Amino acid sequence: MIITSVEFEPCVMPLEDKNWTFALGTASTSRGYIVRLTSDSGHVGYGYSNSSPHMGSTFESLPAELERFKPHVLGKDAFAIEAIHMALDRSLTGASQAKAGIDCALHDLCARSLGVPLYNLLGGKVRDKVSVLRIVAIKTPAEMAANAEKLLAQGYRYFKIKVHGDVEEDVARVKAIRERVGEDAHLTIDANQSYSPKDAITAINRMAQYRLDLVEQPVARDDLKGLELVTRSVPVTVEADEGAGTVDEIMTLVSNRIVDAVSLKIQKLGGLRNALAAARICEAGKVKYRLGAHVGTRLGNAHAIHLAAALPGVDYACELGEFSRMFNDPFAGIEVVNGELAVPDGPGCGVEPVAQAHDRKTGAA
Ligand SMILES: [Mg+2]
């Protein structure tokens, strides 16, 4: 099956919260590119490349990266996914989100041409549903508690509290949310690298009384000694995210037991192939893993649901429902129900493009 066209177009989705803030910045839109591959058999496969400056690619850099990769995809056998990956890696180091868009579109194209769900190309599914964790963006403790309560009323039971490195304020955030959502809810925090190791230890040990399940990337991505110190000094599972940006980095984190867990993301790892490899490394090293936020369109989350369905070690809620707080999604077919996503069983990744009534470049209606 030969790929006869490679197209990409911008995808801009306005956020419900125009002041959505985490420790690395504030956003009012989620931006990326849809990758569309067509084959000589007439089948179409879709992938998504998300713009996230902290993963390497921006909305401005993605078109140039995708354009550069085009000759390595056009005219090639769609099933030769590893060979295409090798060509992309030789062509450009990094550019993981552009590579992820192409990798996912190839998998989707192959699955649709075979008439099977995508998870069948990843080893088949080991679960039918995935629990969804929702992110609570940085605001005052009272505002964050109110937002968590709204999500609880919608059926969510897992929450990630974004914090920004101020021990007193951050402990107050966790306290306010625990008091509002009750004892049955599961709480995690994500500092996005904003603590010093000593402040992280102080904060997490104080937060532990409010029962945290997990702490994500407390210190700088390249501070491995600091991260290890935090892991050894707190009673809560410590997870790497920004510091687990490549399969090689995950190998270092796992083989040295620098963390208890790793957040896997298709976008930062450059596609499904690398995410599978990273999961195997975690399994071998007895380090936990789950899928972190796949921010943006349902399309990008659909690929991640199939990955979560196929990975035996996913033992905690995954961040695959953030599309629920965005408008103008160009894809439809998955929805969170009672805090869970059902694994789609139709051909391919399980979402389809919808007719657009707005400008994809700006997201305006
Ligand atoms: Mg994170």
mmCIF file of C-alpha atoms and ligand atoms in Angstrom:
data_model
loop_
_atom_site.group_PDB
_atom_site.id
_atom_site.type_symbol
_atom_site.label_atom_id
_atom_site.label_comp_id
_atom_site.label_asym_id
_atom_site.label_seq_id
_atom_site.Cartn_x
_atom_site.Cartn_y
_atom_site.Cartn_z
ATOM 1 C CA MET A 1 0.000 0.000 0.000
ATOM 2 C CA ILE A 2 1.737 3.112 -1.288
ATOM 3 C CA ILE A 3 1.239 6.585 0.181
ATOM 4 C CA THR A 4 0.097 8.884 -2.609
ATOM 5 C CA SER A 5 -0.433 12.137 -0.727
ATOM 6 C CA VAL A 6 0.856 13.781 2.457
ATOM 7 C CA GLU A 7 -1.112 16.815 3.633
ATOM 8 C CA PHE A 8 -1.154 18.849 6.805
ATOM 9 C CA GLU A 9 -3.313 21.696 7.974
ATOM 10 C CA PRO A 10 -3.499 23.839 11.110
ATOM 11 C CA CYS A 11 -5.831 22.945 13.963
ATOM 12 C CA VAL A 12 -6.554 25.712 16.476
ATOM 13 C CA MET A 13 -8.982 25.027 19.297
ATOM 14 C CA PRO A 14 -10.063 27.861 21.637
ATOM 15 C CA LEU A 15 -10.023 26.905 25.319
ATOM 16 C CA GLU A 16 -13.093 27.220 27.537
ATOM 17 C CA ASP A 17 -10.798 28.962 30.071
ATOM 18 C CA LYS A 18 -9.035 31.836 28.269
ATOM 19 C CA ASN A 19 -6.522 32.104 31.101
ATOM 20 C CA TRP A 20 -5.485 28.431 31.416
ATOM 21 C CA THR A 21 -2.247 28.514 33.406
ATOM 22 C CA PHE A 22 0.443 26.027 34.417
ATOM 23 C CA ALA A 23 3.985 26.598 35.697
ATOM 24 C CA LEU A 24 5.378 26.926 32.149
ATOM 25 C CA GLY A 25 2.892 29.477 30.806
ATOM 26 C CA THR A 26 -0.673 30.591 30.032
ATOM 27 C CA ALA A 27 -2.736 29.655 26.975
ATOM 28 C CA SER A 28 -6.076 30.628 25.421
ATOM 29 C CA THR A 29 -5.917 28.171 22.505
ATOM 30 C CA SER A 30 -4.556 24.687 21.825
ATOM 31 C CA ARG A 31 -2.672 24.607 18.524
ATOM 32 C CA GLY A 32 -1.229 21.958 16.256
ATOM 33 C CA TYR A 33 -1.429 20.357 12.820
ATOM 34 C CA ILE A 34 -3.532 17.531 11.403
ATOM 35 C CA VAL A 35 -1.512 15.121 9.238
ATOM 36 C CA ARG A 36 -3.528 13.394 6.483
ATOM 37 C CA LEU A 37 -2.082 10.490 4.477
ATOM 38 C CA THR A 38 -3.833 8.933 1.469
ATOM 39 C CA SER A 39 -2.880 5.579 -0.074
ATOM 40 C CA ASP A 40 -3.164 4.122 -3.569
ATOM 41 C CA SER A 41 -5.888 1.826 -2.155
ATOM 42 C CA GLY A 42 -8.011 4.910 -1.451
ATOM 43 C CA HIS A 43 -7.671 4.736 2.335
ATOM 44 C CA VAL A 44 -6.942 7.780 4.523
ATOM 45 C CA GLY A 45 -5.042 7.907 7.815
ATOM 46 C CA TYR A 46 -4.935 10.809 10.277
ATOM 47 C CA GLY A 47 -2.323 11.920 12.790
ATOM 48 C CA TYR A 48 -1.892 14.927 15.056
ATOM 49 C CA SER A 49 1.186 17.055 15.769
ATOM 50 C CA ASN A 50 0.732 19.238 18.830
ATOM 51 C CA SER A 51 2.529 22.540 19.346
ATOM 52 C CA SER A 52 4.218 22.469 22.789
ATOM 53 C CA PRO A 53 7.350 24.596 23.026
ATOM 54 C CA HIS A 54 8.568 22.603 26.066
ATOM 55 C CA MET A 55 8.588 19.442 23.912
ATOM 56 C CA GLY A 56 10.558 21.135 21.132
ATOM 57 C CA SER A 57 8.101 22.048 18.367
ATOM 58 C CA THR A 58 6.034 25.221 18.056
ATOM 59 C CA PHE A 59 3.066 26.155 15.868
ATOM 60 C CA GLU A 60 5.548 28.104 13.737
ATOM 61 C CA SER A 61 8.171 25.321 13.432
ATOM 62 C CA LEU A 62 5.807 22.397 12.747
ATOM 63 C CA PRO A 63 4.998 23.218 9.062
ATOM 64 C CA ALA A 64 8.711 23.356 8.185
ATOM 65 C CA GLU A 65 9.399 20.079 10.024
ATOM 66 C CA LEU A 66 6.458 18.313 8.362
ATOM 67 C CA GLU A 67 7.438 19.698 4.951
ATOM 68 C CA ARG A 68 10.988 18.408 5.463
ATOM 69 C CA PHE A 69 9.639 14.927 6.312
ATOM 70 C CA LYS A 70 7.243 14.768 3.338
ATOM 71 C CA PRO A 71 9.704 13.178 0.823
ATOM 72 C CA HIS A 72 10.437 10.381 3.348
ATOM 73 C CA VAL A 73 6.751 9.448 3.470
ATOM 74 C CA LEU A 74 5.360 10.170 -0.025
ATOM 75 C CA GLY A 75 5.618 7.139 -2.344
ATOM 76 C CA LYS A 76 6.613 4.809 0.512
ATOM 77 C CA ASP A 77 4.912 1.606 1.718
ATOM 78 C CA ALA A 78 2.581 2.625 4.559
ATOM 79 C CA PHE A 79 3.374 -0.590 6.458
ATOM 80 C CA ALA A 80 7.121 0.191 6.463
ATOM 81 C CA ILE A 81 6.705 2.263 9.623
ATOM 82 C CA GLU A 82 10.122 1.468 11.125
ATOM 83 C CA ALA A 83 11.909 2.256 7.851
ATOM 84 C CA ILE A 84 10.073 5.585 7.647
ATOM 85 C CA HIS A 85 11.052 6.332 11.275
ATOM 86 C CA MET A 86 14.698 5.624 10.432
ATOM 87 C CA ALA A 87 14.519 8.038 7.490
ATOM 88 C CA LEU A 88 12.882 10.753 9.639
ATOM 89 C CA ASP A 89 15.490 10.330 12.388
ATOM 90 C CA ARG A 90 18.299 10.595 9.826
ATOM 91 C CA SER A 91 16.690 13.680 8.317
ATOM 92 C CA LEU A 92 16.266 15.644 11.571
ATOM 93 C CA THR A 93 17.086 15.111 15.240
ATOM 94 C CA GLY A 94 14.234 15.902 17.619
ATOM 95 C CA ALA A 95 11.024 17.240 16.004
ATOM 96 C CA SER A 96 9.211 14.611 18.059
ATOM 97 C CA GLN A 97 5.747 16.098 17.566
ATOM 98 C CA ALA A 98 6.081 16.160 13.759
ATOM 99 C CA LYS A 99 7.325 12.557 13.871
ATOM 100 C CA ALA A 100 4.421 11.640 16.168
ATOM 101 C CA GLY A 101 1.890 13.061 13.700
ATOM 102 C CA ILE A 102 3.341 10.995 10.868
ATOM 103 C CA ASP A 103 3.721 7.836 12.989
ATOM 104 C CA CYS A 104 0.101 8.030 14.158
ATOM 105 C CA ALA A 105 -1.210 8.742 10.651
ATOM 106 C CA LEU A 106 0.704 5.699 9.342
ATOM 107 C CA HIS A 107 -0.750 3.456 12.068
ATOM 108 C CA ASP A 108 -4.239 4.835 11.446
ATOM 109 C CA LEU A 109 -3.902 4.331 7.681
ATOM 110 C CA CYS A 110 -2.715 0.729 8.096
ATOM 111 C CA ALA A 111 -5.475 -0.109 10.583
ATOM 112 C CA ARG A 112 -8.202 1.455 8.396
ATOM 113 C CA SER A 113 -6.926 -0.375 5.303
ATOM 114 C CA LEU A 114 -7.128 -3.672 7.207
ATOM 115 C CA GLY A 115 -10.524 -2.804 8.658
ATOM 116 C CA VAL A 116 -9.276 -3.354 12.236
ATOM 117 C CA PRO A 117 -9.076 -1.124 15.316
ATOM 118 C CA LEU A 118 -5.666 0.474 15.816
ATOM 119 C CA TYR A 119 -5.008 -1.475 19.031
ATOM 120 C CA ASN A 120 -4.788 -4.647 16.930
ATOM 121 C CA LEU A 121 -1.553 -3.305 15.427
ATOM 122 C CA LEU A 122 -0.179 -2.749 18.955
ATOM 123 C CA GLY A 123 -0.746 -6.289 20.222
ATOM 124 C CA GLY A 124 -4.483 -6.193 20.845
ATOM 125 C CA LYS A 125 -6.325 -4.709 23.794
ATOM 126 C CA VAL A 126 -5.970 -5.767 27.421
ATOM 127 C CA ARG A 127 -8.749 -3.442 28.649
ATOM 128 C CA ASP A 128 -12.001 -1.991 27.294
ATOM 129 C CA LYS A 129 -12.022 1.294 29.234
ATOM 130 C CA VAL A 130 -9.497 3.869 30.451
ATOM 131 C CA SER A 131 -10.035 6.026 33.546
ATOM 132 C CA VAL A 132 -9.528 9.702 32.795
ATOM 133 C CA LEU A 133 -7.644 12.153 35.004
ATOM 134 C CA ARG A 134 -8.510 15.839 34.552
ATOM 135 C CA ILE A 135 -6.130 18.739 35.055
ATOM 136 C CA VAL A 136 -7.022 21.638 37.372
ATOM 137 C CA ALA A 137 -5.183 24.742 36.116
ATOM 138 C CA ILE A 138 -3.416 27.206 38.437
ATOM 139 C CA LYS A 139 -5.666 29.788 40.110
ATOM 140 C CA THR A 140 -6.388 30.719 43.719
ATOM 141 C CA PRO A 141 -6.978 27.731 46.017
ATOM 142 C CA ALA A 142 -10.709 28.587 46.263
ATOM 143 C CA GLU A 143 -11.114 28.893 42.478
ATOM 144 C CA MET A 144 -9.272 25.621 41.905
ATOM 145 C CA ALA A 145 -11.426 23.846 44.487
ATOM 146 C CA ALA A 146 -14.575 25.139 42.728
ATOM 147 C CA ASN A 147 -13.263 23.916 39.358
ATOM 148 C CA ALA A 148 -12.401 20.483 40.788
ATOM 149 C CA GLU A 149 -15.899 20.258 42.256
ATOM 150 C CA LYS A 150 -17.412 20.966 38.804
ATOM 151 C CA LEU A 151 -15.365 18.108 37.317
ATOM 152 C CA LEU A 152 -16.395 15.818 40.191
ATOM 153 C CA ALA A 153 -20.054 16.566 39.388
ATOM 154 C CA GLN A 154 -19.351 15.512 35.775
ATOM 155 C CA GLY A 155 -18.200 12.099 36.997
ATOM 156 C CA TYR A 156 -14.422 12.518 37.216
ATOM 157 C CA ARG A 157 -12.625 10.901 40.176
ATOM 158 C CA TYR A 158 -8.976 11.630 39.319
ATOM 159 C CA PHE A 159 -7.538 15.153 39.450
ATOM 160 C CA LYS A 160 -4.161 16.682 38.714
ATOM 161 C CA ILE A 161 -3.515 19.893 40.588
ATOM 162 C CA LYS A 162 -1.153 22.222 38.761
ATOM 163 C CA VAL A 163 1.242 23.966 41.185
ATOM 164 C CA HIS A 164 3.997 26.507 40.587
ATOM 165 C CA GLY A 165 6.741 26.177 43.162
ATOM 166 C CA ASP A 166 5.415 28.300 46.052
ATOM 167 C CA VAL A 167 5.265 25.939 49.031
ATOM 168 C CA GLU A 168 2.636 27.794 51.087
ATOM 169 C CA GLU A 169 0.279 28.541 48.183
ATOM 170 C CA ASP A 170 0.626 25.073 46.707
ATOM 171 C CA VAL A 171 -0.107 23.280 49.999
ATOM 172 C CA ALA A 172 -3.175 25.540 50.311
ATOM 173 C CA ARG A 173 -4.293 24.471 46.807
ATOM 174 C CA VAL A 174 -4.095 20.772 47.676
ATOM 175 C CA LYS A 175 -5.837 21.312 51.032
ATOM 176 C CA ALA A 176 -8.687 23.330 49.472
ATOM 177 C CA ILE A 177 -9.287 20.748 46.746
ATOM 178 C CA ARG A 178 -9.186 17.756 49.109
ATOM 179 C CA GLU A 179 -11.683 19.434 51.414
ATOM 180 C CA ARG A 180 -14.012 20.177 48.486
ATOM 181 C CA VAL A 181 -13.891 16.874 46.535
ATOM 182 C CA GLY A 182 -13.979 14.504 49.528
ATOM 183 C CA GLU A 183 -11.975 11.471 50.538
ATOM 184 C CA ASP A 184 -12.915 9.206 47.614
ATOM 185 C CA ALA A 185 -11.283 11.371 44.949
ATOM 186 C CA HIS A 186 -7.730 10.684 43.758
ATOM 187 C CA LEU A 187 -5.347 13.652 43.802
ATOM 188 C CA THR A 188 -2.020 14.195 42.069
ATOM 189 C CA ILE A 189 0.074 17.329 41.556
ATOM 190 C CA ASP A 190 2.225 18.525 38.657
ATOM 191 C CA ALA A 191 4.885 21.132 39.404
ATOM 192 C CA ASN A 192 6.224 21.281 35.829
ATOM 193 C CA GLN A 193 9.816 21.598 37.178
ATOM 194 C CA SER A 194 9.035 24.602 39.393
ATOM 195 C CA TYR A 195 10.533 23.482 42.737
ATOM 196 C CA SER A 196 14.050 23.308 44.065
ATOM 197 C CA PRO A 197 14.651 19.789 45.408
ATOM 198 C CA LYS A 198 14.500 20.952 49.056
ATOM 199 C CA ASP A 199 11.283 22.944 48.507
ATOM 200 C CA ALA A 200 9.753 19.972 46.704
ATOM 201 C CA ILE A 201 10.520 17.701 49.652
ATOM 202 C CA THR A 202 9.063 20.235 52.107
ATOM 203 C CA ALA A 203 5.922 20.790 50.023
ATOM 204 C CA ILE A 204 5.213 17.134 49.224
ATOM 205 C CA ASN A 205 5.725 15.990 52.804
ATOM 206 C CA ARG A 206 3.222 18.634 53.935
ATOM 207 C CA MET A 207 0.768 17.761 51.133
ATOM 208 C CA ALA A 208 0.961 14.047 51.965
ATOM 209 C CA GLN A 209 -1.534 14.521 54.829
ATOM 210 C CA TYR A 210 -4.159 15.318 52.147
ATOM 211 C CA ARG A 211 -3.380 11.987 50.458
ATOM 212 C CA LEU A 212 -1.597 12.523 47.158
ATOM 213 C CA ASP A 213 -1.269 9.526 44.850
ATOM 214 C CA LEU A 214 1.473 10.984 42.696
ATOM 215 C CA VAL A 215 3.760 13.995 42.157
ATOM 216 C CA GLU A 216 4.804 14.881 38.628
ATOM 217 C CA GLN A 217 8.126 16.478 37.628
ATOM 218 C CA PRO A 218 8.809 18.405 40.848
ATOM 219 C CA VAL A 219 12.244 19.737 39.767
ATOM 220 C CA ALA A 220 14.112 20.801 36.608
ATOM 221 C CA ARG A 221 14.073 18.234 33.817
ATOM 222 C CA ASP A 222 17.870 17.856 33.782
ATOM 223 C CA ASP A 223 18.362 17.814 37.577
ATOM 224 C CA LEU A 224 18.603 14.043 37.915
ATOM 225 C CA LYS A 225 20.342 14.145 41.295
ATOM 226 C CA GLY A 226 17.674 16.503 42.617
ATOM 227 C CA LEU A 227 14.892 14.321 41.244
ATOM 228 C CA GLU A 228 16.439 11.234 42.829
ATOM 229 C CA LEU A 229 16.733 13.056 46.176
ATOM 230 C CA VAL A 230 13.019 13.952 46.041
ATOM 231 C CA THR A 231 12.069 10.367 45.155
ATOM 232 C CA ARG A 232 14.036 9.062 48.138
ATOM 233 C CA SER A 233 12.647 11.681 50.547
ATOM 234 C CA VAL A 234 8.856 11.636 50.115
ATOM 235 C CA PRO A 235 6.181 8.979 50.739
ATOM 236 C CA VAL A 236 4.403 9.773 47.437
ATOM 237 C CA THR A 237 5.035 8.233 43.980
ATOM 238 C CA VAL A 238 7.337 10.578 42.021
ATOM 239 C CA GLU A 239 6.809 10.652 38.252
ATOM 240 C CA ALA A 240 9.023 12.132 35.522
ATOM 241 C CA ASP A 241 7.405 13.987 32.619
ATOM 242 C CA GLU A 242 9.542 16.705 30.980
ATOM 243 C CA GLY A 243 12.661 14.785 32.111
ATOM 244 C CA ALA A 244 11.328 11.669 30.358
ATOM 245 C CA GLY A 245 11.335 13.304 26.938
ATOM 246 C CA THR A 246 13.006 10.520 24.939
ATOM 247 C CA VAL A 247 13.399 6.744 25.097
ATOM 248 C CA ASP A 248 17.070 7.296 26.015
ATOM 249 C CA GLU A 249 16.153 9.599 28.910
ATOM 250 C CA ILE A 250 13.603 7.054 30.146
ATOM 251 C CA MET A 251 16.283 4.342 30.016
ATOM 252 C CA THR A 252 18.503 6.488 32.282
ATOM 253 C CA LEU A 253 15.662 7.283 34.715
ATOM 254 C CA VAL A 254 14.568 3.644 34.936
ATOM 255 C CA SER A 255 17.962 1.949 35.079
ATOM 256 C CA ASN A 256 19.050 4.250 37.910
ATOM 257 C CA ARG A 257 15.652 4.190 39.660
ATOM 258 C CA ILE A 258 15.639 7.983 39.748
ATOM 259 C CA VAL A 259 11.817 8.022 39.783
ATOM 260 C CA ASP A 260 8.995 5.689 40.746
ATOM 261 C CA ALA A 261 6.978 6.341 37.580
ATOM 262 C CA VAL A 262 7.143 7.804 34.083
ATOM 263 C CA SER A 263 4.535 9.787 32.130
ATOM 264 C CA LEU A 264 4.410 8.535 28.534
ATOM 265 C CA LYS A 265 3.202 10.855 25.777
ATOM 266 C CA ILE A 266 3.008 10.063 22.081
ATOM 267 C CA GLN A 267 3.921 13.652 21.192
ATOM 268 C CA LYS A 268 7.110 13.998 23.226
ATOM 269 C CA LEU A 269 8.322 10.478 22.371
ATOM 270 C CA GLY A 270 7.764 10.878 18.611
ATOM 271 C CA GLY A 271 4.982 8.356 18.081
ATOM 272 C CA LEU A 272 3.439 5.051 19.074
ATOM 273 C CA ARG A 273 6.529 2.947 18.271
ATOM 274 C CA ASN A 274 8.724 4.826 20.744
ATOM 275 C CA ALA A 275 5.967 4.938 23.376
ATOM 276 C CA LEU A 276 5.724 1.128 23.207
ATOM 277 C CA ALA A 277 9.507 0.834 23.559
ATOM 278 C CA ALA A 278 9.511 3.207 26.549
ATOM 279 C CA ALA A 279 6.746 1.190 28.240
ATOM 280 C CA ARG A 280 8.777 -2.018 27.849
ATOM 281 C CA ILE A 281 11.798 -0.355 29.456
ATOM 282 C CA CYS A 282 9.631 0.712 32.410
ATOM 283 C CA GLU A 283 8.205 -2.809 32.763
ATOM 284 C CA ALA A 284 11.681 -4.348 32.735
ATOM 285 C CA GLY A 285 12.897 -1.863 35.369
ATOM 286 C CA LYS A 286 9.768 -2.212 37.551
ATOM 287 C CA VAL A 287 8.982 1.485 37.179
ATOM 288 C CA LYS A 288 5.322 2.435 36.758
ATOM 289 C CA TYR A 289 3.968 4.203 33.706
ATOM 290 C CA ARG A 290 0.751 5.681 32.402
ATOM 291 C CA LEU A 291 -0.222 8.088 29.652
ATOM 292 C CA GLY A 292 0.120 11.809 30.391
ATOM 293 C CA ALA A 293 -1.772 14.695 28.823
ATOM 294 C CA HIS A 294 -2.414 14.467 25.106
ATOM 295 C CA VAL A 295 -3.513 18.076 24.819
ATOM 296 C CA GLY A 296 -5.636 19.047 21.814
ATOM 297 C CA THR A 297 -8.080 17.420 19.414
ATOM 298 C CA ARG A 298 -9.876 14.123 20.024
ATOM 299 C CA LEU A 299 -7.726 12.780 17.169
ATOM 300 C CA GLY A 300 -4.532 12.851 19.255
ATOM 301 C CA ASN A 301 -6.352 11.340 22.226
ATOM 302 C CA ALA A 302 -7.873 8.579 20.086
ATOM 303 C CA HIS A 303 -4.403 7.236 19.224
ATOM 304 C CA ALA A 304 -3.488 7.419 22.917
ATOM 305 C CA ILE A 305 -6.597 5.463 23.970
ATOM 306 C CA HIS A 306 -5.541 2.600 21.693
ATOM 307 C CA LEU A 307 -2.053 2.714 23.182
ATOM 308 C CA ALA A 308 -3.454 2.693 26.731
ATOM 309 C CA ALA A 309 -5.704 -0.217 25.742
ATOM 310 C CA ALA A 310 -2.728 -2.251 24.510
ATOM 311 C CA LEU A 311 -0.232 -1.564 27.326
ATOM 312 C CA PRO A 312 -0.470 -4.058 30.211
ATOM 313 C CA GLY A 313 1.248 -1.797 32.769
ATOM 314 C CA VAL A 314 -1.150 1.156 32.718
ATOM 315 C CA ASP A 315 -2.423 1.036 36.312
ATOM 316 C CA TYR A 316 -3.575 4.588 36.930
ATOM 317 C CA ALA A 317 -5.858 7.134 35.287
ATOM 318 C CA CYS A 318 -4.555 8.678 32.060
ATOM 319 C CA GLU A 319 -4.854 12.299 30.923
ATOM 320 C CA LEU A 320 -6.876 11.726 27.768
ATOM 321 C CA GLY A 321 -9.925 13.939 28.324
ATOM 322 C CA GLU A 322 -8.569 17.488 28.066
ATOM 323 C CA PHE A 323 -10.374 17.904 24.719
ATOM 324 C CA SER A 324 -13.517 18.332 26.841
ATOM 325 C CA ARG A 325 -12.438 21.893 27.737
ATOM 326 C CA MET A 326 -11.825 22.942 24.107
ATOM 327 C CA PHE A 327 -14.079 24.156 21.300
ATOM 328 C CA ASN A 328 -14.219 23.495 17.530
ATOM 329 C CA ASP A 329 -12.672 20.041 17.515
ATOM 330 C CA PRO A 330 -12.236 18.965 13.860
ATOM 331 C CA PHE A 331 -12.677 15.303 14.922
ATOM 332 C CA ALA A 332 -15.510 13.451 16.685
ATOM 333 C CA GLY A 333 -16.179 9.924 17.888
ATOM 334 C CA ILE A 334 -14.982 9.688 21.502
ATOM 335 C CA GLU A 335 -16.464 11.197 24.668
ATOM 336 C CA VAL A 336 -15.701 10.820 28.352
ATOM 337 C CA VAL A 337 -18.620 9.172 30.187
ATOM 338 C CA ASN A 338 -18.570 9.050 33.992
ATOM 339 C CA GLY A 339 -14.839 9.761 34.044
ATOM 340 C CA GLU A 340 -13.994 6.959 31.622
ATOM 341 C CA LEU A 341 -13.252 6.574 27.931
ATOM 342 C CA ALA A 342 -14.385 3.437 26.101
ATOM 343 C CA VAL A 343 -11.803 1.975 23.721
ATOM 344 C CA PRO A 344 -13.188 2.399 20.161
ATOM 345 C CA ASP A 345 -13.674 -0.880 18.280
ATOM 346 C CA GLY A 346 -14.202 0.456 14.734
ATOM 347 C CA PRO A 347 -11.495 0.523 12.036
ATOM 348 C CA GLY A 348 -8.504 2.788 12.706
ATOM 349 C CA CYS A 349 -8.207 5.163 15.654
ATOM 350 C CA GLY A 350 -11.974 5.572 16.096
ATOM 351 C CA VAL A 351 -12.557 9.258 15.329
ATOM 352 C CA GLU A 352 -13.657 10.880 12.066
ATOM 353 C CA PRO A 353 -13.345 14.423 10.685
ATOM 354 C CA VAL A 354 -16.406 16.615 11.113
ATOM 355 C CA ALA A 355 -17.664 19.407 8.842
ATOM 356 C CA GLN A 356 -16.084 22.663 9.964
ATOM 357 C CA ALA A 357 -17.980 25.902 10.528
ATOM 358 C CA HIS A 358 -14.928 27.853 11.650
ATOM 359 C CA ASP A 359 -11.471 28.879 10.494
ATOM 360 C CA ARG A 360 -8.995 26.140 11.432
ATOM 361 C CA LYS A 361 -6.105 28.608 11.437
ATOM 362 C CA THR A 362 -7.571 30.833 14.104
ATOM 363 C CA GLY A 363 -10.273 28.682 15.647
ATOM 364 C CA ALA A 364 -12.754 31.563 15.160
ATOM 365 C CA ALA A 365 -16.365 30.680 14.405
HETATM 366 MG MG MG B 1 3.391 17.129 33.276
#
